[in-house]
PDB file of C-alpha atoms in Angstrom:
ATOM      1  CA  UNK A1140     -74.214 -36.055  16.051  1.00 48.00           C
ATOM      2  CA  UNK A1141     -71.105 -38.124  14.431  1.00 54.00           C
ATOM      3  CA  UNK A1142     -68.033 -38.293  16.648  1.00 57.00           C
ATOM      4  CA  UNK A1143     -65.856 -36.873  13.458  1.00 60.00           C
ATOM      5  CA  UNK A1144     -68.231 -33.187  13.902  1.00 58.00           C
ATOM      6  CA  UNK A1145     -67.363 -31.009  16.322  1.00 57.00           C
ATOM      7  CA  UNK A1146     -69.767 -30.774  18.872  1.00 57.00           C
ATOM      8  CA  UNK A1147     -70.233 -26.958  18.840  1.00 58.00           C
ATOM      9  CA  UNK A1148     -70.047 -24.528  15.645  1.00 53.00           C
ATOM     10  CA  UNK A1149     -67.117 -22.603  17.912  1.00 53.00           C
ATOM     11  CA  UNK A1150     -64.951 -25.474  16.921  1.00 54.00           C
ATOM     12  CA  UNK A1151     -65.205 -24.774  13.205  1.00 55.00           C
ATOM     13  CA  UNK A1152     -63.908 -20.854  13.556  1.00 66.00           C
ATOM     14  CA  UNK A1153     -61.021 -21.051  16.153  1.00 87.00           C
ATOM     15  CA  UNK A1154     -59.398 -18.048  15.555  1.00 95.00           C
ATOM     16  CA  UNK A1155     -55.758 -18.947  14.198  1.00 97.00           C
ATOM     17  CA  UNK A1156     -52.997 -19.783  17.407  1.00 97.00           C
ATOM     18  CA  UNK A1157     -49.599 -19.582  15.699  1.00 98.00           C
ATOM     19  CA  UNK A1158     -49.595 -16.582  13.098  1.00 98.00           C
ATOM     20  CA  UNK A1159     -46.121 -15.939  11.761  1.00 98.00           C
ATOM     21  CA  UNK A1160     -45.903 -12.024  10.188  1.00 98.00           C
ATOM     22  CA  UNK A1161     -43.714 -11.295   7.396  1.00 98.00           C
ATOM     23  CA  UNK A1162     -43.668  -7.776   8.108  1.00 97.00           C
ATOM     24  CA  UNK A1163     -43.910  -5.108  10.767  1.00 97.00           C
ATOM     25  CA  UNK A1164     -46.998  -3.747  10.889  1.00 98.00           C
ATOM     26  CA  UNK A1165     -49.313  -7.178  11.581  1.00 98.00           C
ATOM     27  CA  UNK A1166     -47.137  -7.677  15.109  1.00 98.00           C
ATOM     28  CA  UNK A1167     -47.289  -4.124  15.978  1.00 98.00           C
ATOM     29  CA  UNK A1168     -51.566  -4.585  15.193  1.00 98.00           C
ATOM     30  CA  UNK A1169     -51.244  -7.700  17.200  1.00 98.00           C
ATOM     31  CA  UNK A1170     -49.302  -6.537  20.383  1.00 98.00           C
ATOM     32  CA  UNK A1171     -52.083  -3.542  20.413  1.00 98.00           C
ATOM     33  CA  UNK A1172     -54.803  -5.976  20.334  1.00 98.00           C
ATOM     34  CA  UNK A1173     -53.182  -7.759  23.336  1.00 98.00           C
ATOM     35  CA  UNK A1174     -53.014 -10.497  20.784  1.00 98.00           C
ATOM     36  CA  UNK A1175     -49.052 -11.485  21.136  1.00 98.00           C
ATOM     37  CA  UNK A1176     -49.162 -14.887  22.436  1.00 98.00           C
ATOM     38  CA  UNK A1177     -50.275 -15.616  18.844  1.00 98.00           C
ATOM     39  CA  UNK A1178     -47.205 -14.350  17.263  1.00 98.00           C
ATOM     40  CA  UNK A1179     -44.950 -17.395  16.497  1.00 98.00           C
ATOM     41  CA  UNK A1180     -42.659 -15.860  14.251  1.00 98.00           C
ATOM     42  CA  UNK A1181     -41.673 -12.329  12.692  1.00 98.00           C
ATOM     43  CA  UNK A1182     -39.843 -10.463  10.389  1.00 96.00           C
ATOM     44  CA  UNK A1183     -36.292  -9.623  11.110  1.00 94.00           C
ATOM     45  CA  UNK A1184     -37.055  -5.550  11.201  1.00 93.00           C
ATOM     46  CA  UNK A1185     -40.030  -6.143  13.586  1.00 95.00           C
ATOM     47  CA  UNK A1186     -39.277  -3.554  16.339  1.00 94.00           C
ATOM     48  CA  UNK A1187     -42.317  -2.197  17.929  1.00 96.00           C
ATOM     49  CA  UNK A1188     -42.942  -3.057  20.118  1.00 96.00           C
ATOM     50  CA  UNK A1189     -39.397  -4.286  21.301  1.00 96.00           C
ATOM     51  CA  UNK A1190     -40.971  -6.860  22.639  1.00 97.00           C
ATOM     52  CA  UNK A1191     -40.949  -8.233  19.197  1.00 97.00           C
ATOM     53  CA  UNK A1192     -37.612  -9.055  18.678  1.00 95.00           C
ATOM     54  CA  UNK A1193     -37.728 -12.150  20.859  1.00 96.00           C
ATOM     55  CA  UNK A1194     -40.018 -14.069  18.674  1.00 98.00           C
ATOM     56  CA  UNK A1195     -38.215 -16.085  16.317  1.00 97.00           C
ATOM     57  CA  UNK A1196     -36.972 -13.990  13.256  1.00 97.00           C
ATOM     58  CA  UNK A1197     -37.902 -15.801   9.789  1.00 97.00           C
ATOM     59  CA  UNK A1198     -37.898 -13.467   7.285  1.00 96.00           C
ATOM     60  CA  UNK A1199     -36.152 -10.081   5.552  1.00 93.00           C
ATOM     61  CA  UNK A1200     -38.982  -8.068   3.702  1.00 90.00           C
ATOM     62  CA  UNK A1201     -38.667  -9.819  -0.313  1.00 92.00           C
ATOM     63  CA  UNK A1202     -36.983 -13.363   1.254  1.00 95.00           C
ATOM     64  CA  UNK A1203     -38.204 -15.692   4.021  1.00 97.00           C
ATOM     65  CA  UNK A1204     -36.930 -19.119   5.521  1.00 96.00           C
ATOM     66  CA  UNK A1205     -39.290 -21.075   4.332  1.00 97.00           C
ATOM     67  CA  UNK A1206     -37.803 -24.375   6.259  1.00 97.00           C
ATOM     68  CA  UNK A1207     -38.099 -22.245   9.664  1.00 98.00           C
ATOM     69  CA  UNK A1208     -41.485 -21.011   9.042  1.00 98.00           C
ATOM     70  CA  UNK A1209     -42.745 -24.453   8.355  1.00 98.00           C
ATOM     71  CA  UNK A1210     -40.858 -25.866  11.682  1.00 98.00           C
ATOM     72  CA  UNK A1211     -42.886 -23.116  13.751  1.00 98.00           C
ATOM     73  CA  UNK A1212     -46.028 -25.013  12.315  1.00 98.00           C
ATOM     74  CA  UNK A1213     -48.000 -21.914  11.547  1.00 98.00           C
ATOM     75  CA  UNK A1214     -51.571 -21.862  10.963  1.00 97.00           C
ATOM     76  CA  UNK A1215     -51.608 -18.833   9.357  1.00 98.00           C
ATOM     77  CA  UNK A1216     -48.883 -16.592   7.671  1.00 98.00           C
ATOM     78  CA  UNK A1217     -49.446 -12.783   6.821  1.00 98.00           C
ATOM     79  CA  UNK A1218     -47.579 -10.879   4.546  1.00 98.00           C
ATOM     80  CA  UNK A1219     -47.613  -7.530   2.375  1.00 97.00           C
ATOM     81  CA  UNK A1220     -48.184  -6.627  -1.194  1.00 95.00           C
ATOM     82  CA  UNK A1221     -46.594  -8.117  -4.352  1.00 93.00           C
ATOM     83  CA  UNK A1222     -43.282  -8.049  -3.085  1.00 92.00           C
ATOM     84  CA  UNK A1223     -43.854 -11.034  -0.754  1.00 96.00           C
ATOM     85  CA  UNK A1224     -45.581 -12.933  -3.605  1.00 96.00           C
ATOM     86  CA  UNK A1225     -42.681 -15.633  -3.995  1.00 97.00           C
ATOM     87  CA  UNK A1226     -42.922 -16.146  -0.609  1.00 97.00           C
ATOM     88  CA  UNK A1227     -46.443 -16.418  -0.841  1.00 98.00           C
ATOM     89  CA  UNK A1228     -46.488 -18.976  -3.450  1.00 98.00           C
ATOM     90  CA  UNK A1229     -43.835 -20.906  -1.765  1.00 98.00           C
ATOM     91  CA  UNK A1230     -45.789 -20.733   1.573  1.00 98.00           C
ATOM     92  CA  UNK A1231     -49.162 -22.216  -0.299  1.00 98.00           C
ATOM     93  CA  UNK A1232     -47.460 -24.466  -1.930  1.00 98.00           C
ATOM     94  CA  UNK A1233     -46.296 -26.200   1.448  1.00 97.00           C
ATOM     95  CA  UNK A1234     -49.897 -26.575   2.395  1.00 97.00           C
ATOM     96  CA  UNK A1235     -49.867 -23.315   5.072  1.00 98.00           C
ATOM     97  CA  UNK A1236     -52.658 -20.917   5.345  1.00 98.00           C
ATOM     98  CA  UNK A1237     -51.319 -17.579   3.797  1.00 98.00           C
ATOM     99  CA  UNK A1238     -52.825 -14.112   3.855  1.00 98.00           C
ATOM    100  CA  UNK A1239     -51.481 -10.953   1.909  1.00 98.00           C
ATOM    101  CA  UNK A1240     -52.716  -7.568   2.786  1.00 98.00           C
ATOM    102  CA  UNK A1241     -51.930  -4.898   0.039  1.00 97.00           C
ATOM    103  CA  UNK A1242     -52.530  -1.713   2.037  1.00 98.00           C
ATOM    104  CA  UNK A1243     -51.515   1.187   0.160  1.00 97.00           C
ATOM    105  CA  UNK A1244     -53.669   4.270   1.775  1.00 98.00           C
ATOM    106  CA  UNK A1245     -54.609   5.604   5.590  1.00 98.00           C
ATOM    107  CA  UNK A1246     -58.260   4.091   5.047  1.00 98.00           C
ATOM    108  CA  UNK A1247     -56.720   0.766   3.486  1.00 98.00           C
ATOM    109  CA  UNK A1248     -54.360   1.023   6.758  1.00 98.00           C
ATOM    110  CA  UNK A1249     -57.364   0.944   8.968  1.00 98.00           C
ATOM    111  CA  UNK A1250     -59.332  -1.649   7.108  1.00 98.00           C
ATOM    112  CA  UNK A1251     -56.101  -3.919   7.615  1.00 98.00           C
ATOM    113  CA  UNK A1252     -56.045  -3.321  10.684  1.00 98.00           C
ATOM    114  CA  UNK A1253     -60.202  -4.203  11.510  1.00 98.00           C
ATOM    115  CA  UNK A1254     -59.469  -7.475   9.227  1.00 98.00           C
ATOM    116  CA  UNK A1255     -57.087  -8.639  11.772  1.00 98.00           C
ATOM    117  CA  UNK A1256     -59.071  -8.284  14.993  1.00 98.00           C
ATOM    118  CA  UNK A1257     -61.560 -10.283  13.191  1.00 98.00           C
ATOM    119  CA  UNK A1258     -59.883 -13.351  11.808  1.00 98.00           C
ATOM    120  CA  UNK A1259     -58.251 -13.096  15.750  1.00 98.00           C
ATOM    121  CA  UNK A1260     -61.585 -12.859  17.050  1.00 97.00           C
ATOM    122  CA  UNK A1261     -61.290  -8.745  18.653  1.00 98.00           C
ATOM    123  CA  UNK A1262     -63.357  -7.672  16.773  1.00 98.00           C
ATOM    124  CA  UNK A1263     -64.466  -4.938  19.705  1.00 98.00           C
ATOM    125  CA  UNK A1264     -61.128  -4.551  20.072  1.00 98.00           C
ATOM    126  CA  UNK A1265     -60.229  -3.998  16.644  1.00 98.00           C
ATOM    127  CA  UNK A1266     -62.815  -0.925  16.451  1.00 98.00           C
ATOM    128  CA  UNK A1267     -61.412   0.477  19.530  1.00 98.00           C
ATOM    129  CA  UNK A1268     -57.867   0.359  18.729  1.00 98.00           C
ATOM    130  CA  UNK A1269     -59.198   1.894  15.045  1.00 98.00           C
ATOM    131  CA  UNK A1270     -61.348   4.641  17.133  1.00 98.00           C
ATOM    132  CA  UNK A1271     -58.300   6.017  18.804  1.00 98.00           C
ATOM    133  CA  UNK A1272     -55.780   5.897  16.218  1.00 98.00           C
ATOM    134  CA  UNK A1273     -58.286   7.951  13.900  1.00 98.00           C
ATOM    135  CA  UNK A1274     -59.258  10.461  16.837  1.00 98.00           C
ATOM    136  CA  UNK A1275     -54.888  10.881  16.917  1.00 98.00           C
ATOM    137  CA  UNK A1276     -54.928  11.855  13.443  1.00 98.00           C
ATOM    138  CA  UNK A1277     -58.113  13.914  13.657  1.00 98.00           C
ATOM    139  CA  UNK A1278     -56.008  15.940  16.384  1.00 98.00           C
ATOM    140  CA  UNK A1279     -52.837  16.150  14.139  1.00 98.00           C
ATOM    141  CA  UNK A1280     -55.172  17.698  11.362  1.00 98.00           C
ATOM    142  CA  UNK A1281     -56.486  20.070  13.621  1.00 98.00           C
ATOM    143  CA  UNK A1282     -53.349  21.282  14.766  1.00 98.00           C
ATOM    144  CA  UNK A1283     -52.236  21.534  11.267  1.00 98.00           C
ATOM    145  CA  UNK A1284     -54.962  23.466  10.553  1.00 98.00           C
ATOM    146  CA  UNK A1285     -53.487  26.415  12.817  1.00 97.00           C
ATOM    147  CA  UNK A1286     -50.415  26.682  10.239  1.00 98.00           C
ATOM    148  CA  UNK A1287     -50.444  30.207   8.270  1.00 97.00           C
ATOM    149  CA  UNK A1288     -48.787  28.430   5.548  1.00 97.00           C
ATOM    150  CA  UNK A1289     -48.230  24.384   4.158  1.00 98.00           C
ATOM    151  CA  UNK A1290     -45.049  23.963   3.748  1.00 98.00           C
ATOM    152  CA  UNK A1291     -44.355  22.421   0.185  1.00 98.00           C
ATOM    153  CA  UNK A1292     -42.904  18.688   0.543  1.00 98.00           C
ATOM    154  CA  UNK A1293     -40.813  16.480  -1.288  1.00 98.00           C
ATOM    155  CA  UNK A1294     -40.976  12.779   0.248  1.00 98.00           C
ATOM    156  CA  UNK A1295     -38.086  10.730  -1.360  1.00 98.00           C
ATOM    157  CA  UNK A1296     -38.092   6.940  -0.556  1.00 97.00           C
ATOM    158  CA  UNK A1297     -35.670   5.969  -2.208  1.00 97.00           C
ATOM    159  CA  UNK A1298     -32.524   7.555  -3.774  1.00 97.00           C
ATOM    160  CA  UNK A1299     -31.152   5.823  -6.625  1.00 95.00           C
ATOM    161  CA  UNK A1300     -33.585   6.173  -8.859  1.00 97.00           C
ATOM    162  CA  UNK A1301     -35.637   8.948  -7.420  1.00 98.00           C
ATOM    163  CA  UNK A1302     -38.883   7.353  -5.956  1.00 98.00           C
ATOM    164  CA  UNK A1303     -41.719   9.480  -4.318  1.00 98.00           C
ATOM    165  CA  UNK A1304     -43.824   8.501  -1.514  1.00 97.00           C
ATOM    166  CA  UNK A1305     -46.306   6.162  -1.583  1.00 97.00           C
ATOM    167  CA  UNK A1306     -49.838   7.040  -1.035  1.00 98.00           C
ATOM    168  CA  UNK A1307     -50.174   6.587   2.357  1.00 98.00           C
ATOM    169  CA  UNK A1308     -47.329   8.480   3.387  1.00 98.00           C
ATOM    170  CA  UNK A1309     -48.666  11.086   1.023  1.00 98.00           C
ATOM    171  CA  UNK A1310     -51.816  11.244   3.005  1.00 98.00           C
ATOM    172  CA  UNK A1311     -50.330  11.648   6.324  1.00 98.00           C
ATOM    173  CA  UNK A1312     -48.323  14.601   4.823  1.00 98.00           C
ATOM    174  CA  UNK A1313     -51.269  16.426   3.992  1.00 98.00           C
ATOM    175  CA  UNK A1314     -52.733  15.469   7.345  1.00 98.00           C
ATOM    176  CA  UNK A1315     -49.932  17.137   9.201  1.00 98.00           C
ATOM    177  CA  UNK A1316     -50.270  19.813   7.458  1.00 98.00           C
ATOM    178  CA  UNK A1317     -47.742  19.880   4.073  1.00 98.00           C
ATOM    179  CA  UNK A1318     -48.481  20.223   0.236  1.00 98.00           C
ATOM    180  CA  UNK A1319     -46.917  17.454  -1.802  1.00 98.00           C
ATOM    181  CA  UNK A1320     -45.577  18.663  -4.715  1.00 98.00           C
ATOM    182  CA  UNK A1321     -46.219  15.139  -7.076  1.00 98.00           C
ATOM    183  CA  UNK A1322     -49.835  14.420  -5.481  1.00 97.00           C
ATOM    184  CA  UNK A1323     -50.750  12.365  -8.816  1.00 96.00           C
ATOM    185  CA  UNK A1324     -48.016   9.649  -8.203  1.00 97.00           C
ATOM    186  CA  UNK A1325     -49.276   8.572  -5.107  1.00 96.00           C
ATOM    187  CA  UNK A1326     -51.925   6.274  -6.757  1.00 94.00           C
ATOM    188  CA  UNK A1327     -49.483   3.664  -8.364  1.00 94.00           C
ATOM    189  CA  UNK A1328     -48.673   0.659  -6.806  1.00 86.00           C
ATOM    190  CA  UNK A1329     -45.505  -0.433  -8.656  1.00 90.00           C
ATOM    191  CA  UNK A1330     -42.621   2.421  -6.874  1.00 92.00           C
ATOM    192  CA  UNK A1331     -41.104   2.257 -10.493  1.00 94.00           C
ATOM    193  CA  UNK A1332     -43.740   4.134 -11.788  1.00 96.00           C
ATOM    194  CA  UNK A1333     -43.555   7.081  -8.842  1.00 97.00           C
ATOM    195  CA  UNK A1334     -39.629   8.109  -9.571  1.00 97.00           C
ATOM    196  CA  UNK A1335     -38.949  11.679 -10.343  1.00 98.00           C
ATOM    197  CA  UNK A1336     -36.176  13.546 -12.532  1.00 98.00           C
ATOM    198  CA  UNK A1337     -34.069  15.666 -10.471  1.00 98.00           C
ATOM    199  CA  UNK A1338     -34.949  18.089 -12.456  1.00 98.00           C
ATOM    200  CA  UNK A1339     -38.307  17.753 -11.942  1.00 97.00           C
ATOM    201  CA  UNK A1340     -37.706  18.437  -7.768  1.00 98.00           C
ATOM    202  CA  UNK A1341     -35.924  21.214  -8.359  1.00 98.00           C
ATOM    203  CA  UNK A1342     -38.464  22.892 -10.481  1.00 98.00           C
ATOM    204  CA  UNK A1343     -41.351  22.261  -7.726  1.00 98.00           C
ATOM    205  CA  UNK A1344     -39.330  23.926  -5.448  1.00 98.00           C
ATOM    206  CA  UNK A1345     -40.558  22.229  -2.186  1.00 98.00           C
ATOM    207  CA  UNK A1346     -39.746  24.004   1.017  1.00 98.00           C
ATOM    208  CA  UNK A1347     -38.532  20.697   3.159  1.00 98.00           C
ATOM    209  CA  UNK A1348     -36.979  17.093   2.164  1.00 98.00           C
ATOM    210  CA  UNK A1349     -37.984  14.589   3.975  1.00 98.00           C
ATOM    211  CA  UNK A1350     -36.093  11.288   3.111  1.00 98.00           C
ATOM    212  CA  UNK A1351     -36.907   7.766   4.290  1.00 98.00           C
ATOM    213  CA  UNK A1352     -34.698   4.927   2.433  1.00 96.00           C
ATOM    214  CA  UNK A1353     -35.780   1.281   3.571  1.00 87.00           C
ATOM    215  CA  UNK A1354     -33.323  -0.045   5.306  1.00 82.00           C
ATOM    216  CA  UNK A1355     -30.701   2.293   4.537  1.00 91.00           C
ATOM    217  CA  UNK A1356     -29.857   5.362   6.076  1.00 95.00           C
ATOM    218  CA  UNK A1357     -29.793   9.130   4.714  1.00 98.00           C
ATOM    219  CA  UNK A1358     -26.855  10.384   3.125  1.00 98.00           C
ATOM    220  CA  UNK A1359     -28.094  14.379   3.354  1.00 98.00           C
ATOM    221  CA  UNK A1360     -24.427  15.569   1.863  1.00 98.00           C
ATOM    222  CA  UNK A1361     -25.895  13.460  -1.324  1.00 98.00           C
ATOM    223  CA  UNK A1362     -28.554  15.148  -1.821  1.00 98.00           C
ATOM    224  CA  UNK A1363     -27.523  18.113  -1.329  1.00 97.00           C
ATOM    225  CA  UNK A1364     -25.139  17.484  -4.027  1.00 97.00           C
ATOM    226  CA  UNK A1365     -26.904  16.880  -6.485  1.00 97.00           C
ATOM    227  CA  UNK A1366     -26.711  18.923  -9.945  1.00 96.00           C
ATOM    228  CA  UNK A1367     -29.254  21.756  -9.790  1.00 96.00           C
ATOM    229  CA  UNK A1368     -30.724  21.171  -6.598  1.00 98.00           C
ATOM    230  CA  UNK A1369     -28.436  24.526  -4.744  1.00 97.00           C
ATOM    231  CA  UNK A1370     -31.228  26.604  -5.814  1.00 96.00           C
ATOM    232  CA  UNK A1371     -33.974  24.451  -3.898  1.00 98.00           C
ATOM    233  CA  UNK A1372     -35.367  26.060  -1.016  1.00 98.00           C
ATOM    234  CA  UNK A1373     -35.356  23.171   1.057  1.00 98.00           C
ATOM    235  CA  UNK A1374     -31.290  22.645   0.149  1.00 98.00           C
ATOM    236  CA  UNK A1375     -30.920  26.559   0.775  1.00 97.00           C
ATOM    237  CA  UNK A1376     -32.503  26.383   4.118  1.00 96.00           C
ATOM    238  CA  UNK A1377     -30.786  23.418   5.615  1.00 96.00           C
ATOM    239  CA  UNK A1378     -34.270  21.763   5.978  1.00 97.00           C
ATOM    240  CA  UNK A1379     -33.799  18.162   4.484  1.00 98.00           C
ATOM    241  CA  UNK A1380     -34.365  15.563   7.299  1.00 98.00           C
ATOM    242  CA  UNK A1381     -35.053  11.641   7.906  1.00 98.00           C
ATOM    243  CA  UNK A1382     -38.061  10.190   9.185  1.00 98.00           C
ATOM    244  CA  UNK A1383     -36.981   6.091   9.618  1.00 97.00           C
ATOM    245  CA  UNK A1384     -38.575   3.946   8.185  1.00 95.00           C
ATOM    246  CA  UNK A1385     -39.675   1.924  10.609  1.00 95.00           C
ATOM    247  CA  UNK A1386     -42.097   4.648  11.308  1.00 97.00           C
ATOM    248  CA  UNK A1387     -43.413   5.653   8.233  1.00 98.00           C
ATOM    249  CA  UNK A1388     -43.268   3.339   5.804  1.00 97.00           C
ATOM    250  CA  UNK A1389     -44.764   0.801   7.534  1.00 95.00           C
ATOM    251  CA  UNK A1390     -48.153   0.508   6.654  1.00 98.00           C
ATOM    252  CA  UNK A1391     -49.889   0.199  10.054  1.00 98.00           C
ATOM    253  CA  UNK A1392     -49.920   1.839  13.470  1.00 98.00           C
ATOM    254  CA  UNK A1393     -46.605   2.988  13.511  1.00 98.00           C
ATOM    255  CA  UNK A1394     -47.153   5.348  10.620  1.00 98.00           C
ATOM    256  CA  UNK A1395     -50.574   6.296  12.171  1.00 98.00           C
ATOM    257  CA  UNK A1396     -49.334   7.402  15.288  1.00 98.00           C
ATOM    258  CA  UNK A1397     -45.226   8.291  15.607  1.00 98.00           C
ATOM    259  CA  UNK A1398     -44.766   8.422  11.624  1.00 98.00           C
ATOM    260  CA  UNK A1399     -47.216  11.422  11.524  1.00 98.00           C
ATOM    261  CA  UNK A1400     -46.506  13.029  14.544  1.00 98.00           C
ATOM    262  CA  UNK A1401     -42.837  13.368  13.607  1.00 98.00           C
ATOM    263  CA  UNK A1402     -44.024  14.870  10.021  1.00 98.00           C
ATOM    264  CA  UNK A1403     -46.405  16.768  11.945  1.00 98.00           C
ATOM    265  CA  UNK A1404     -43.284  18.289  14.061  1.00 98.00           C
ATOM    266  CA  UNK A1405     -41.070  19.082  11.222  1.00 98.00           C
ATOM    267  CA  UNK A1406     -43.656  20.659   9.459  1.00 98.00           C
ATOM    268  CA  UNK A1407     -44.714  22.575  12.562  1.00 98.00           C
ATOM    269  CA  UNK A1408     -41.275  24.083  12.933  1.00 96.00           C
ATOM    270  CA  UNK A1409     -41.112  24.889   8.999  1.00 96.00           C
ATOM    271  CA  UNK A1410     -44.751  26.782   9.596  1.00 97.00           C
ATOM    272  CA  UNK A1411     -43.353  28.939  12.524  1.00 95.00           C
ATOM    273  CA  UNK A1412     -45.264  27.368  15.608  1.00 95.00           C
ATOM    274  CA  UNK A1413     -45.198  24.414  17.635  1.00 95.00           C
ATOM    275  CA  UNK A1414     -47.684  21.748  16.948  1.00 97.00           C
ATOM    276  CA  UNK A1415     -50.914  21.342  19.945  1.00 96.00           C
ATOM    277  CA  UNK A1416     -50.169  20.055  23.465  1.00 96.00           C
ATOM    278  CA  UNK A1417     -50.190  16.149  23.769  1.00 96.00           C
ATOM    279  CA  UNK A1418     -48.347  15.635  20.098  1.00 97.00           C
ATOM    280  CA  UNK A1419     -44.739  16.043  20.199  1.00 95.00           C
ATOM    281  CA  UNK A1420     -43.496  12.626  18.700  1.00 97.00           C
ATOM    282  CA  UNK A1421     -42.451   9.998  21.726  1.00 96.00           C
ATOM    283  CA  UNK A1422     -39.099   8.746  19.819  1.00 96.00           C
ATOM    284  CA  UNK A1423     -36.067  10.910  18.900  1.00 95.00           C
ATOM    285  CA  UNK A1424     -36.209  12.502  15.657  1.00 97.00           C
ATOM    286  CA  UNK A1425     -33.417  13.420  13.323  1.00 97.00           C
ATOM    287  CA  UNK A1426     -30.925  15.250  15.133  1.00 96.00           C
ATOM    288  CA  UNK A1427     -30.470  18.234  12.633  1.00 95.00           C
ATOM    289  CA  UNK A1428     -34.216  19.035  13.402  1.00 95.00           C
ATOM    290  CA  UNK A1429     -33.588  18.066  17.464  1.00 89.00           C
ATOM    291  CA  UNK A1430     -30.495  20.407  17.668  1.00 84.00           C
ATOM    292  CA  UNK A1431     -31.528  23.568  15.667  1.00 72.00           C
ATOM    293  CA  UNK A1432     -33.635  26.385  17.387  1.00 58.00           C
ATOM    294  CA  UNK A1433     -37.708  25.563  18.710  1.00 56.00           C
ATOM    295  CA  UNK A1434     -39.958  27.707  17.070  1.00 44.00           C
ATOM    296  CA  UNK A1435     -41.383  30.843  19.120  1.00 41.00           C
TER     297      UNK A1435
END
């Protein structure tokens, strides 16, 4: 065999040492596939674990340091959806090894997260980290299943305009047991084609609020200020509440396992009962829903 050829076909498909992650949700995957030691670099909101906010921070979610990124000498850069596709571009240009996911649903979610455990060479692992996060949701929908009613949900994720919730977040509302009340939006990909009158909100009439703006936090006094929006239920009630989103709107295990148990709790409470042993959420939850009476 020539000395230039490696001298077994293991040499050709090394899985990738120094991955830098331009968002949240491939370094949470990573850490769960006991895969961190190939992290070299991370977005600045990586949080889970919190392990990940020692690695060296390189990028916000739409804007990256190119320069650093290079200097970490990746060999292979993930990102997410269209928004990252300047960064993207940038990236190939410079000669690195880039990968965009475009997730947008729970299934998407999991085939994200099977992709990665194969290009890191977990394959096994991949299918067991998949097998339990699915058997978590599996539970949630059972124990949503108990509920004598679905609450009616409005998911805002974004304020200014009015933007609804993207399909996966969507999903997980109907797994822990809510109705969405604009299930047709869901399925587009650009957010400026899922905003919402206010007048259309207050006509559906949903029974709970739940708000998540990226990277900003809930003003509730706003909306329950807003012109015509008294006479919702969920305004009348007191039952508007924030689920953050480092939790649900990123799209990987965070929103598989603490983003839908916290929906699942505030939609619990709304329902009357208490959702089934073993999935009362593990972080604190907005303290409006924390401090007011448990459910019988």
């Amino acid at each position: 065999m020539s000395e230039n050829l490696p001298s077994q076909l293991g040499e050709f498909v090394s899985p990738p040492r120094r991955i830098v992650c331009l968002t949240e949700e491939t370094v949470e995957t990573l850490y769960l596939l006991d895969e961190q030691e190939r992290i070299a670099g991370v977005s600045g909101f990586a949080c889970r674990p919190k392990e990940a906010r020692q690695k060296p921070r390189v990028s916000a979610f739409t804007s990256a340091k190119i320069d650093k990124i290079l200097e970490l000498r990746p060999d292979l850069v993930l990102g997410f959806s269209n928004l990252q596709a300047d960064i993207a571009r940038d990236l190939i240009r410079a000669g690195v090894s880039t990968l965009i996911f475009n997730q947008r649903s729970v299934g998407e979610i999991f085939q994200m997260i099977l992709t990665l455990a194969r290009i890191v060479g977990r394959e096994e692992a991949g299918l067991e980290l998949a097998g339990k996060l699915r058997e978590g949701l599996e539970r949630v929908a059972d124990s949503a299943r108990r509920f004598p009613r679905r609450p009616r949900v409005y998911f805002e994720e974004w304020m200014e305009p009015l933007i609804s919730g993207i399909r996966w977040v969507e999903e997980l509302i109907e797994i822990a047991g809510g109705e969405t009340i604009f299930p047709e939006l869901r399925y587009q990909h650009d957010a400026m084609r899922r905003t919402v009158s206010p007048r259309d909100v207050a006509a559906a009439g949903p029974d709970v609020i739940i708000a998540s703006w990226c990277g900003r936090k809930v003003n509730k006094a706003l909306i329950r200020g807003r012109a015509g929006w008294e006479t919702i239920p969920a305004v009348k009630h007191g039952h508007i509440y924030e689920v953050k989103s480092t939790y649900i709107l990123q799209p990987g295990p965070a929103a598989l396992t603490e983003g839908v148990l916290q929906l699942h709790a505030l939609l619990a409470r709304l329902a009357g009962i208490k959702p089934s042993a073993g999935l009362h959420p593990l972080e604190h939850m907005d303290a409006d829903f924390e401090n007011a009476p448990q459910a019988p």
